[in-house]
Coordinates of C-alpha atoms in Angstrom, one line a residue:
X1 CA 40.0 -18.7 -140.2
X2 CA 43.3 -20.3 -139.0
X3 CA 43.5 -21.7 -135.5
X4 CA 39.9 -20.5 -134.8
X5 CA 40.9 -16.9 -135.3
X6 CA 38.3 -15.1 -137.5
X7 CA 39.5 -13.3 -140.7
X8 CA 39.2 -9.6 -140.3
X9 CA 37.4 -7.4 -142.7
X10 CA 39.1 -5.5 -145.5
X11 CA 38.9 -2.2 -143.7
X12 CA 40.4 -3.7 -140.6
X13 CA 43.1 -5.8 -142.3
X14 CA 44.3 -3.1 -144.7
X15 CA 44.2 -0.3 -142.3
X16 CA 46.9 2.0 -143.5
X17 CA 48.1 2.9 -147.0
X18 CA 50.5 5.7 -147.9
X19 CA 53.2 6.6 -150.4
X20 CA 56.9 6.3 -149.5
X21 CA 60.0 7.5 -151.3
X22 CA 60.6 5.7 -154.6
X23 CA 56.9 5.3 -155.4
X24 CA 56.4 2.5 -152.9
X25 CA 53.1 1.7 -151.3
X26 CA 53.1 0.1 -147.9
X27 CA 50.1 -1.8 -146.6
X28 CA 49.9 -2.6 -142.9
X29 CA 48.4 -6.0 -142.3
X30 CA 47.5 -8.1 -139.2
X31 CA 48.7 -11.7 -138.9
X32 CA 48.9 -14.4 -136.3
X33 CA 52.6 -13.6 -135.7
X34 CA 52.0 -10.0 -135.1
X35 CA 52.1 -6.9 -137.3
X36 CA 53.7 -7.3 -140.7
X37 CA 54.2 -5.0 -143.6
X38 CA 53.6 -5.7 -147.2
X39 CA 55.1 -3.4 -149.8
X40 CA 53.5 -2.8 -153.2
X41 CA 55.7 -0.6 -155.4
X42 CA 54.3 1.5 -158.2
X43 CA 56.9 -0.1 -160.5
X44 CA 55.5 -3.5 -159.7
X45 CA 51.9 -2.5 -160.3
X46 CA 52.9 -0.7 -163.5
X47 CA 54.7 -3.7 -164.8
X48 CA 51.8 -6.0 -164.2
X49 CA 49.5 -3.6 -166.0
X50 CA 52.0 -3.3 -168.8
X51 CA 52.3 -7.1 -169.1
X52 CA 48.5 -7.4 -169.1
X53 CA 48.2 -5.0 -172.0
X54 CA 50.8 -6.9 -174.0
X55 CA 49.1 -10.3 -173.3
X56 CA 45.7 -8.9 -174.3
X57 CA 47.0 -7.7 -177.6
X58 CA 46.9 -4.0 -176.9
X59 CA 50.4 -3.5 -178.2
X60 CA 50.1 0.2 -178.9
X61 CA 48.6 0.9 -175.5
X62 CA 51.3 -1.2 -173.9
X63 CA 54.0 0.7 -175.7
X64 CA 52.6 4.1 -174.6
X65 CA 52.0 3.0 -171.1
X66 CA 55.5 1.5 -170.9
X67 CA 57.0 4.8 -172.0
X68 CA 55.0 7.0 -169.5
X69 CA 55.6 4.6 -166.6
X70 CA 59.3 4.1 -167.4
X71 CA 59.1 0.4 -167.5
X72 CA 62.5 0.1 -169.1
X73 CA 64.1 1.7 -166.0
X74 CA 62.6 -0.8 -163.5
X75 CA 64.7 -3.6 -162.1
X76 CA 62.0 -6.3 -162.7
X77 CA 63.1 -9.3 -164.6
X78 CA 60.1 -9.9 -166.9
X79 CA 61.2 -13.4 -167.8
X80 CA 60.5 -14.5 -164.2
X81 CA 56.9 -13.1 -164.1
X82 CA 54.4 -15.8 -165.2
X83 CA 51.8 -15.1 -167.8
X84 CA 48.4 -13.7 -166.6
X85 CA 50.0 -12.5 -163.4
X86 CA 47.7 -9.5 -162.9
X87 CA 44.6 -11.7 -163.5
X88 CA 45.9 -14.3 -161.1
X89 CA 46.4 -11.8 -158.3
X90 CA 43.0 -10.3 -158.9
X91 CA 41.4 -13.7 -158.8
X92 CA 43.1 -14.4 -155.5
X93 CA 41.8 -11.0 -154.2
X94 CA 38.3 -12.0 -155.2
X95 CA 38.6 -15.3 -153.5
X96 CA 39.7 -13.5 -150.3
X97 CA 36.6 -11.2 -150.4
X98 CA 34.4 -14.2 -151.0
X99 CA 36.0 -15.9 -148.0
X100 CA 35.1 -12.9 -145.9
X101 CA 31.5 -13.1 -147.1
X102 CA 31.3 -16.7 -146.1
X103 CA 32.5 -16.1 -142.5
X104 CA 30.4 -15.1 -139.5
X105 CA 31.5 -12.5 -137.0
X106 CA 32.3 -15.2 -134.6
X107 CA 34.6 -16.9 -137.1
X108 CA 32.3 -19.8 -138.0
X109 CA 31.7 -20.5 -141.7
X110 CA 28.4 -20.2 -143.4
X111 CA 27.1 -23.5 -144.6
X112 CA 26.3 -23.0 -148.3
X113 CA 27.4 -21.2 -151.4
X114 CA 27.2 -17.5 -152.1
X115 CA 24.1 -16.2 -153.8
X116 CA 25.9 -15.2 -157.0
X117 CA 29.5 -14.9 -158.2
X118 CA 31.4 -11.8 -157.1
X119 CA 32.5 -9.4 -159.8
X120 CA 35.6 -7.4 -159.7
X121 CA 33.7 -4.1 -159.6
X122 CA 31.5 -5.5 -156.7
X123 CA 34.6 -6.3 -154.7
X124 CA 35.9 -2.7 -154.8
X125 CA 32.5 -1.1 -154.0
X126 CA 32.1 0.3 -150.5
X127 CA 30.4 -2.0 -148.0
X128 CA 30.2 -4.9 -150.5
X129 CA 31.2 -7.5 -147.8
X130 CA 28.5 -6.3 -145.4
X131 CA 25.8 -6.2 -148.0
X132 CA 26.6 -9.6 -149.4
X133 CA 26.8 -11.1 -145.9
X134 CA 23.4 -9.7 -145.0
X135 CA 22.0 -11.1 -148.3
X136 CA 23.6 -14.4 -147.5
X137 CA 22.1 -14.6 -144.1
X138 CA 18.6 -13.8 -145.5
X139 CA 19.0 -16.4 -148.1
X140 CA 20.0 -19.0 -145.6
X141 CA 17.1 -18.1 -143.4
X142 CA 14.7 -18.5 -146.3
X143 CA 16.2 -21.9 -147.1
X144 CA 16.0 -23.0 -143.5
X145 CA 12.3 -21.9 -143.3
X146 CA 11.6 -23.7 -146.5
X147 CA 13.3 -26.8 -145.3
X148 CA 11.3 -26.8 -142.0
X149 CA 8.0 -26.4 -143.9
X150 CA 9.0 -29.2 -146.3
X151 CA 9.8 -31.4 -143.3
X152 CA 6.5 -30.6 -141.7
X153 CA 4.6 -31.4 -144.8
X154 CA 6.5 -34.6 -145.3
X155 CA 5.7 -35.7 -141.8
X156 CA 2.0 -34.9 -142.3
X157 CA 2.0 -36.9 -145.6
X158 CA 3.6 -39.8 -143.9
X159 CA 1.0 -39.8 -141.1
X160 CA -1.8 -39.7 -143.7
X161 CA -0.3 -42.5 -145.7
X162 CA 0.0 -44.7 -142.6
X163 CA -3.6 -44.1 -141.7
X164 CA -4.7 -45.0 -145.2
X165 CA -2.7 -48.2 -145.2
X166 CA -4.2 -49.2 -141.9
X167 CA -7.7 -48.7 -143.3
X168 CA -6.9 -50.6 -146.5
X169 CA -5.6 -53.6 -144.6
X170 CA -9.0 -54.0 -142.9
X171 CA -11.0 -54.2 -146.3
X172 CA -8.8 -56.0 -149.0
X173 CA -11.7 -57.7 -150.8
X174 CA -13.6 -54.5 -151.3
X175 CA -10.6 -52.8 -152.8
X176 CA -9.9 -55.7 -155.1
X177 CA -13.4 -55.7 -156.5
X178 CA -13.3 -52.0 -157.1
X179 CA -10.3 -52.4 -159.4
X180 CA -10.6 -55.6 -161.4
X181 CA -8.0 -56.5 -164.1
X182 CA -9.0 -55.5 -167.6
X183 CA -9.7 -58.3 -170.1
X184 CA -7.4 -60.8 -168.6
X185 CA -4.4 -58.3 -168.1
X186 CA -2.1 -59.4 -165.3
X187 CA -0.8 -57.1 -162.6
X188 CA 2.8 -56.6 -162.0
X189 CA 3.9 -55.7 -158.5
X190 CA 0.4 -54.4 -157.9
X191 CA 0.3 -52.2 -161.0
X192 CA -1.4 -52.8 -164.3
X193 CA 0.9 -54.3 -166.9
X194 CA 4.1 -52.7 -165.6
X195 CA 2.8 -49.2 -166.0
X196 CA 5.6 -47.9 -163.8
X197 CA 8.2 -48.7 -166.4
X198 CA 9.9 -45.7 -168.0
X199 CA 10.0 -45.2 -171.8
X200 CA 13.6 -44.5 -172.9
X201 CA 15.0 -42.9 -176.1
X202 CA 18.4 -43.0 -177.5
X203 CA 19.9 -39.5 -177.9
X204 CA 23.2 -38.9 -179.6
X205 CA 26.1 -38.3 -177.3
X206 CA 27.9 -36.1 -179.8
X207 CA 26.8 -33.8 -182.6
X208 CA 29.3 -33.8 -185.4
X209 CA 29.6 -31.6 -188.4
X210 CA 32.0 -30.3 -191.0
X211 CA 34.5 -27.6 -190.0
X212 CA 33.7 -24.5 -192.0
X213 CA 36.6 -22.4 -193.1
X214 CA 37.0 -19.2 -195.1
X215 CA 37.6 -19.7 -198.8
X216 CA 40.4 -18.0 -200.7
X217 CA 40.9 -17.1 -204.3
X218 CA 42.4 -19.7 -206.6
X219 CA 45.9 -18.1 -206.4
X220 CA 46.0 -18.2 -202.6
X221 CA 46.9 -20.8 -200.0
X222 CA 45.7 -19.8 -196.6
X223 CA 47.6 -21.2 -193.6
X224 CA 45.7 -21.3 -190.3
X225 CA 47.1 -22.1 -187.0
X226 CA 47.9 -18.8 -185.1
X227 CA 45.5 -17.7 -182.4
X228 CA 46.4 -14.1 -182.6
X229 CA 47.6 -11.5 -185.1
X230 CA 50.6 -12.3 -187.3
X231 CA 52.5 -9.1 -188.0
X232 CA 56.0 -10.3 -189.1
X233 CA 56.8 -12.4 -192.1
X234 CA 60.0 -13.4 -193.9
X235 CA 60.7 -15.8 -196.8
X236 CA 63.7 -18.1 -196.4
X237 CA 65.6 -19.3 -199.4
X238 CA 64.9 -20.9 -202.7
X239 CA 62.8 -23.7 -201.2
X240 CA 60.2 -21.1 -200.3
X241 CA 59.7 -21.7 -196.5
X242 CA 58.1 -18.7 -195.0
X243 CA 58.6 -17.7 -191.4
X244 CA 56.2 -15.6 -189.5
X245 CA 56.3 -14.2 -186.0
X246 CA 53.2 -13.6 -183.9
X247 CA 51.8 -13.0 -180.5
X248 CA 50.0 -15.8 -178.8
X249 CA 49.2 -14.6 -175.2
X250 CA 47.4 -17.8 -174.2
X251 CA 50.5 -20.0 -174.5
X252 CA 53.3 -17.4 -174.6
X253 CA 55.3 -18.8 -177.4
X254 CA 55.5 -18.3 -181.1
X255 CA 55.0 -20.4 -184.2
X256 CA 57.0 -20.8 -187.4
X257 CA 54.9 -21.7 -190.4
X258 CA 56.9 -23.3 -193.1
X259 CA 55.4 -23.8 -196.6
X260 CA 57.7 -25.6 -199.0
X261 CA 57.1 -26.6 -202.6
X262 CA 56.2 -30.2 -203.1
X263 CA 55.3 -30.7 -199.5
X264 CA 52.2 -30.3 -197.5
X265 CA 52.2 -27.1 -195.5
X266 CA 53.3 -27.8 -192.0
X267 CA 53.5 -25.8 -188.8
X268 CA 56.4 -26.1 -186.5
X269 CA 56.1 -24.8 -183.1
X270 CA 59.3 -23.3 -181.8
X271 CA 59.7 -23.8 -178.1
X272 CA 62.6 -23.0 -175.8
X273 CA 63.8 -25.6 -173.4
X274 CA 64.0 -23.2 -170.5
X275 CA 60.7 -22.5 -168.7
X276 CA 61.5 -18.8 -168.4
X277 CA 61.6 -18.6 -172.2
X278 CA 58.3 -20.4 -172.5
X279 CA 56.8 -17.7 -170.5
X280 CA 58.0 -15.0 -172.8
X281 CA 55.4 -12.9 -174.6
X282 CA 55.0 -12.2 -178.3
X283 CA 57.5 -12.0 -181.1
X284 CA 57.8 -8.5 -182.4
X285 CA 60.3 -8.8 -185.2
X286 CA 61.7 -11.6 -187.3
X287 CA 64.6 -11.9 -189.8
X288 CA 65.8 -14.9 -191.7
X289 CA 69.6 -15.0 -192.3
X290 CA 69.4 -16.2 -195.9
X291 CA 67.4 -13.2 -197.0
X292 CA 70.6 -11.2 -196.8
X293 CA 73.3 -13.7 -197.3
X294 CA 73.3 -15.7 -200.6
X295 CA 76.0 -18.0 -199.1
X296 CA 73.8 -19.1 -196.3
X297 CA 71.8 -22.3 -196.4
X298 CA 68.9 -20.6 -194.7
X299 CA 69.0 -22.6 -191.5
X300 CA 68.9 -19.8 -189.0
X301 CA 66.1 -17.5 -188.0
X302 CA 66.4 -14.5 -185.6
X303 CA 63.5 -13.1 -183.6
X304 CA 63.0 -10.3 -181.1
X305 CA 60.4 -10.3 -178.5
X306 CA 58.4 -8.2 -176.0
X307 CA 60.3 -9.9 -173.1
X308 CA 63.5 -8.1 -174.2
X309 CA 65.3 -11.2 -175.6
X310 CA 66.5 -11.9 -179.1
X311 CA 66.7 -15.5 -180.1
X312 CA 68.3 -17.5 -182.8
X313 CA 66.5 -20.6 -184.1
X314 CA 67.4 -23.5 -186.4
X315 CA 65.2 -24.5 -189.3
X316 CA 63.9 -27.6 -187.4
X317 CA 62.6 -25.4 -184.5
X318 CA 65.4 -25.7 -182.0
X319 CA 66.7 -22.8 -180.0
X320 CA 70.3 -22.1 -181.0
X321 CA 71.0 -19.2 -178.6
X322 CA 69.4 -16.5 -176.6
X323 CA 70.6 -12.9 -176.6
X324 CA 69.7 -11.0 -173.5
X325 CA 70.7 -7.5 -172.6
X326 CA 67.8 -5.3 -173.5
X327 CA 65.6 -4.0 -170.7
X328 CA 62.2 -4.1 -172.4
X329 CA 60.7 -5.1 -175.8
X330 CA 62.8 -5.3 -178.9
X331 CA 61.2 -3.5 -181.8
X332 CA 63.6 -4.2 -184.7
X333 CA 66.2 -6.8 -185.5
X334 CA 68.4 -7.4 -188.6
X335 CA 71.2 -9.7 -189.7
X336 CA 74.1 -8.1 -191.5
X337 CA 74.9 -9.2 -195.0
X338 CA 77.8 -11.4 -193.9
X339 CA 75.6 -13.2 -191.4
X340 CA 78.0 -12.9 -188.4
X341 CA 76.3 -10.0 -186.6
X342 CA 72.7 -9.3 -185.5
X343 CA 71.5 -5.8 -184.8
X344 CA 68.6 -5.0 -182.4
X345 CA 66.7 -2.0 -181.2
X346 CA 64.6 -1.7 -178.1
X347 CA 62.3 0.3 -175.9
X348 CA 65.3 0.8 -173.5
X349 CA 66.6 3.5 -176.0
X350 CA 69.6 1.4 -177.0
X351 CA 70.8 -0.6 -180.0
X352 CA 73.0 -3.7 -179.7
X353 CA 75.3 -5.5 -182.1
X354 CA 75.4 -9.3 -181.3
X355 CA 77.8 -11.9 -182.3
X356 CA 75.5 -14.4 -184.0
X357 CA 77.9 -17.4 -183.3
X358 CA 78.6 -16.8 -179.6
X359 CA 75.5 -14.8 -178.5
X360 CA 77.8 -12.2 -177.0
X361 CA 76.8 -8.5 -177.1
X362 CA 79.7 -6.9 -179.0
X363 CA 78.6 -3.3 -178.3
X364 CA 75.6 -1.5 -177.0
X365 CA 74.8 2.0 -178.3
X366 CA 73.0 4.2 -175.8
X367 CA 72.6 7.3 -177.9
X368 CA 68.9 7.7 -178.2
X369 CA 66.9 9.6 -175.6
X370 CA 63.7 7.6 -176.3
X371 CA 62.8 4.1 -177.6
X372 CA 64.6 3.0 -180.7
X373 CA 62.0 1.9 -183.4
X374 CA 64.0 0.7 -186.4
X375 CA 67.5 -0.2 -187.5
X376 CA 69.2 -0.9 -190.9
X377 CA 72.7 -2.0 -191.8
X378 CA 74.7 0.2 -194.2
X379 CA 77.4 -2.4 -194.4
X380 CA 78.6 -5.3 -192.2
X381 CA 79.7 -3.0 -189.4
X382 CA 77.9 0.3 -189.8
X383 CA 74.2 0.9 -189.3
X384 CA 71.5 3.6 -188.8
X385 CA 68.9 3.7 -186.1
X386 CA 65.8 5.9 -185.6
X387 CA 63.7 6.7 -182.5
X388 CA 60.7 8.4 -181.1
X389 CA 63.2 11.1 -180.1
X390 CA 63.0 12.3 -183.8
X391 CA 66.7 11.6 -184.3
X392 CA 68.6 9.3 -186.6
X393 CA 72.0 8.0 -185.6
X394 CA 74.6 6.4 -187.8
X395 CA 76.8 4.2 -185.7
X396 CA 79.8 1.9 -186.3
X397 CA 81.1 -1.1 -184.4
X398 CA 84.0 0.0 -182.3
X399 CA 83.1 3.7 -182.2
X400 CA 81.9 5.1 -178.9
X401 CA 80.0 8.0 -180.6
X402 CA 77.7 8.2 -183.6
X403 CA 79.4 8.6 -186.9
X404 CA 76.6 10.9 -188.0
X405 CA 73.4 12.3 -186.6
X406 CA 70.5 13.4 -188.7
X407 CA 67.9 15.8 -187.3
X408 CA 64.9 17.4 -189.1
X409 CA 61.8 15.3 -188.4
X410 CA 59.3 16.9 -186.0
X411 CA 57.7 13.7 -184.8
X412 CA 58.6 10.0 -184.2
X413 CA 60.7 8.4 -186.9
X414 CA 59.0 5.1 -187.7
X415 CA 61.4 3.5 -190.2
X416 CA 64.7 3.9 -191.9
X417 CA 66.1 2.2 -195.0
X418 CA 69.5 2.4 -196.8
X419 CA 69.3 2.3 -200.6
X420 CA 71.0 -0.7 -202.2
X421 CA 74.3 1.2 -202.7
X422 CA 74.4 2.4 -199.1
X423 CA 74.8 6.0 -200.2
X424 CA 71.3 7.3 -199.4
X425 CA 69.2 6.8 -196.3
X426 CA 65.4 7.2 -196.4
X427 CA 63.3 7.9 -193.3
X428 CA 59.6 8.2 -192.6
X429 CA 57.8 9.8 -189.7
X430 CA 54.6 10.6 -187.9
X431 CA 55.2 14.1 -189.1
X432 CA 53.8 12.8 -192.5
X433 CA 57.1 13.5 -194.3
X434 CA 59.6 11.3 -196.1
X435 CA 63.2 12.4 -196.0
X436 CA 66.3 11.4 -198.0
X437 CA 69.7 11.7 -196.3
X438 CA 73.3 11.5 -197.4
X439 CA 76.4 10.9 -195.4
X440 CA 78.0 13.8 -197.3
X441 CA 75.8 16.5 -195.7
X442 CA 74.0 17.2 -192.5
X443 CA 70.6 18.3 -193.9
X444 CA 68.3 16.1 -195.9
X445 CA 68.7 15.8 -199.6
X446 CA 64.9 15.7 -200.2
X447 CA 62.0 16.5 -197.9
X448 CA 59.1 14.7 -199.6
X449 CA 55.7 15.9 -198.4
X450 CA 52.6 14.4 -200.0
X451 CA 51.0 12.1 -197.5
X452 CA 48.1 13.4 -195.3
X453 CA 48.7 11.1 -192.3
X454 CA 51.6 9.3 -190.6
X455 CA 53.9 7.3 -192.8
X456 CA 54.3 3.8 -191.4
X457 CA 57.0 2.2 -193.5
X458 CA 59.2 2.6 -196.6
X459 CA 61.0 0.3 -199.1
X460 CA 63.7 0.8 -201.8
X461 CA 63.3 -1.0 -205.1
X462 CA 66.0 -3.6 -205.9
X463 CA 67.0 -1.6 -209.0
X464 CA 69.8 0.8 -210.0
X465 CA 73.5 0.7 -209.0
X466 CA 74.7 -2.1 -206.8
X467 CA 71.7 -4.3 -207.7
X468 CA 71.0 -7.2 -210.1
X469 CA 68.8 -4.7 -212.1
X470 CA 71.4 -1.9 -212.7
X471 CA 69.6 -0.7 -215.9
X472 CA 66.4 0.2 -214.1
X473 CA 65.9 3.4 -212.2
X474 CA 65.7 3.2 -208.4
X475 CA 62.4 3.9 -206.7
X476 CA 61.2 4.4 -203.2
X477 CA 57.8 3.3 -201.9
X478 CA 56.0 4.7 -198.9
X479 CA 53.0 3.4 -197.0
X480 CA 50.8 5.6 -194.9
X481 CA 47.9 5.7 -192.6
X482 CA 46.1 7.9 -195.2
X483 CA 45.4 4.5 -197.0
X484 CA 47.7 5.4 -199.9
X485 CA 50.9 4.1 -201.3
X486 CA 53.3 6.4 -203.1
X487 CA 56.1 5.7 -205.5
X488 CA 58.9 8.2 -205.6
X489 CA 61.6 9.2 -208.1
X490 CA 64.4 9.8 -205.6
X491 CA 66.7 11.5 -208.1
X492 CA 64.2 14.2 -208.9
X493 CA 62.4 14.1 -205.5
X494 CA 58.9 13.8 -207.0
X495 CA 56.0 11.4 -206.6
X496 CA 55.5 9.4 -209.8
X497 CA 52.4 7.3 -208.7
X498 CA 49.8 7.5 -206.0
X499 CA 48.2 4.1 -205.4
X500 CA 44.7 4.6 -203.9
X501 CA 42.8 1.3 -203.9
X502 CA 43.2 0.6 -200.2
X503 CA 40.4 1.7 -197.7
X504 CA 42.4 1.5 -194.5
X505 CA 45.9 2.3 -193.2
X506 CA 48.7 0.5 -195.2
X507 CA 51.2 -1.3 -193.0
X508 CA 53.5 -2.9 -195.5
X509 CA 54.9 -2.6 -199.0
X510 CA 57.4 -4.9 -200.8
X511 CA 59.0 -4.8 -204.3
X512 CA 59.4 -7.9 -206.4
X513 CA 63.0 -9.0 -207.0
X514 CA 63.1 -7.4 -210.4
X515 CA 61.4 -4.2 -209.2
X516 CA 58.6 -4.4 -211.8
X517 CA 55.9 -5.0 -209.2
X518 CA 55.0 -3.8 -205.8
X519 CA 52.9 -5.6 -203.2
X520 CA 51.0 -3.7 -200.6
X521 CA 49.1 -4.9 -197.5
X522 CA 46.5 -2.9 -195.6
X523 CA 44.2 -3.3 -192.6
X524 CA 41.3 -3.4 -195.1
X525 CA 42.3 -7.1 -195.4
X526 CA 43.5 -6.6 -199.0
X527 CA 46.8 -7.4 -200.7
X528 CA 47.3 -5.5 -204.0
X529 CA 49.9 -6.1 -206.6
X530 CA 50.9 -3.0 -208.6
X531 CA 52.8 -2.4 -211.8
X532 CA 55.6 0.0 -210.7
X533 CA 56.0 1.6 -214.2
X534 CA 52.3 2.4 -214.9
X535 CA 50.9 2.4 -211.3
X536 CA 48.1 0.1 -212.5
X537 CA 46.6 -2.6 -210.3
X538 CA 47.6 -6.1 -211.5
X539 CA 46.2 -8.5 -208.8
X540 CA 44.1 -8.2 -205.7
X541 CA 43.4 -10.6 -202.9
X542 CA 41.1 -10.1 -200.0
X543 CA 41.8 -12.1 -196.8
X544 CA 40.0 -12.6 -193.5
X545 CA 42.1 -10.2 -191.4
X546 CA 43.9 -6.9 -191.6
X547 CA 47.2 -7.4 -193.4
X548 CA 50.3 -6.4 -191.4
X549 CA 53.1 -7.5 -193.7
X550 CA 53.8 -8.7 -197.2
X551 CA 56.9 -10.1 -198.8
X552 CA 58.1 -11.7 -202.0
X553 CA 59.9 -15.0 -202.5
X554 CA 63.3 -15.0 -204.3
X555 CA 61.9 -16.0 -207.6
X556 CA 59.3 -13.3 -207.6
X557 CA 56.3 -15.5 -208.3
X558 CA 54.8 -15.7 -204.8
X559 CA 53.8 -13.2 -202.2
X560 CA 53.4 -14.0 -198.5
X561 CA 51.0 -12.1 -196.3
X562 CA 50.3 -12.1 -192.6
X563 CA 47.1 -11.0 -191.1
X564 CA 45.4 -9.8 -187.9
X565 CA 43.3 -12.9 -187.5
X566 CA 46.3 -15.2 -187.3
X567 CA 46.3 -16.4 -190.9
X568 CA 49.2 -16.5 -193.2
X569 CA 48.5 -16.7 -197.0
X570 CA 50.7 -17.3 -200.0
X571 CA 49.6 -15.8 -203.3
X572 CA 50.9 -17.8 -206.3
X573 CA 51.0 -15.2 -209.1
X574 CA 51.7 -17.9 -211.7
X575 CA 48.1 -19.1 -211.5

């Protein structure tokens, strides 16, 4: 209570709740200064629930909830909301209810602690305060009765002891003769040979032991350090550092693991200097500049995050620039080949081209009617984007309308990829089909139907025209939730190989630089290396978590893999 005024019960304090226009809830409260109104909007509640789902790792649930509750349309600045906001306000609510339990009707405070901790469910149950208060009173009454009985017993014992001492003082000789010392033993403070002394033992203050870690095969180097799943991975340059983005809800930052030949693996934590950036939640996508630009020295890294910001980092972990214009999570992010623009796609249904040097948004493309899931550059100024609206748009910097729109999928389009020549565009969807499109026609060139579940991702082989392997035929790989990987002859529109060793959904595939091998990663914790010509299994590695992404280094002798348990492993195929 403040100023001697008792805290009112929940029912009396929150005595009116109703909806208002705009989805706002108004709660009427009582205060020392008179009546006050506290507004709780549905947008605010939805945002806190949305953020809680993100921080807890329920990324798919958060995405679905964000769409249904129109998070992207709210005016809440997510960067200003601290982590664990929903849990924090719930804890404060529990503390308030516990305070009510500890207060008498006259405003005085119970002396003592509650019987047991209050759970969240208890706090929302009817009459919980009255029930707990009654139990508290009974417990205190029992304690008071026990204390009174103990005091009475102590007083009686003290009186008996005093009477005994008086009687002993009158007959000291008799007492001494009844208890003679044994065989010359001396008495110490009236007791035989210090019999009151306690025996002590030395117990260890700490128990130490070896740290036990999971073992890997001889060709793998496992890199621990992440506390949550790692689902984005990218090699960077000839020196073989590998960047990986991940969600770490407890600290709300991300790590960059760098493993370089001739050096011990080291983990660099990338932190922003601004506190609002520190509070941002997980990295959703990552792209290293040098993977697209041979002229680059590989010193820049671009990331997109759930907080709606894209960021550019230097190799030593410093924040170079922050790109902020999306209203909601960023799902895809790509450098162009020249390295001067970054393309991003977000839940706010838009795609944005950013100037990588100034951080300025060059153009925002609001053409999708639902969240944009993936983007891919055709050239340095033209790109394609796909969405849950089942459409694919081809856009160009400076144009205020799509250059081309492809329609034909009957469910969400998960990924799109231009072939190395930029002539054909491949797309995969939850409708279990893989489609090949050409800028020369409106309908798809091929409608490839073979998978029995959703197709999660696709990759073109680095072979054929406009590649360093022009004499090899181009192929397309598709990874599906049906646990299979398929290789396609795009010219004929047929499946050449079905790779069936995985036991769980396959999330990632990647061709070696020469196109002779394909790496696949699945939630069954396995990375498989396949021969693309024969479809035979060449290598296998089983990790400690579901594999979210695999990628090859530039030399084609190592494969990086990121996993759901926070581990990153590098498979050295030379061993």
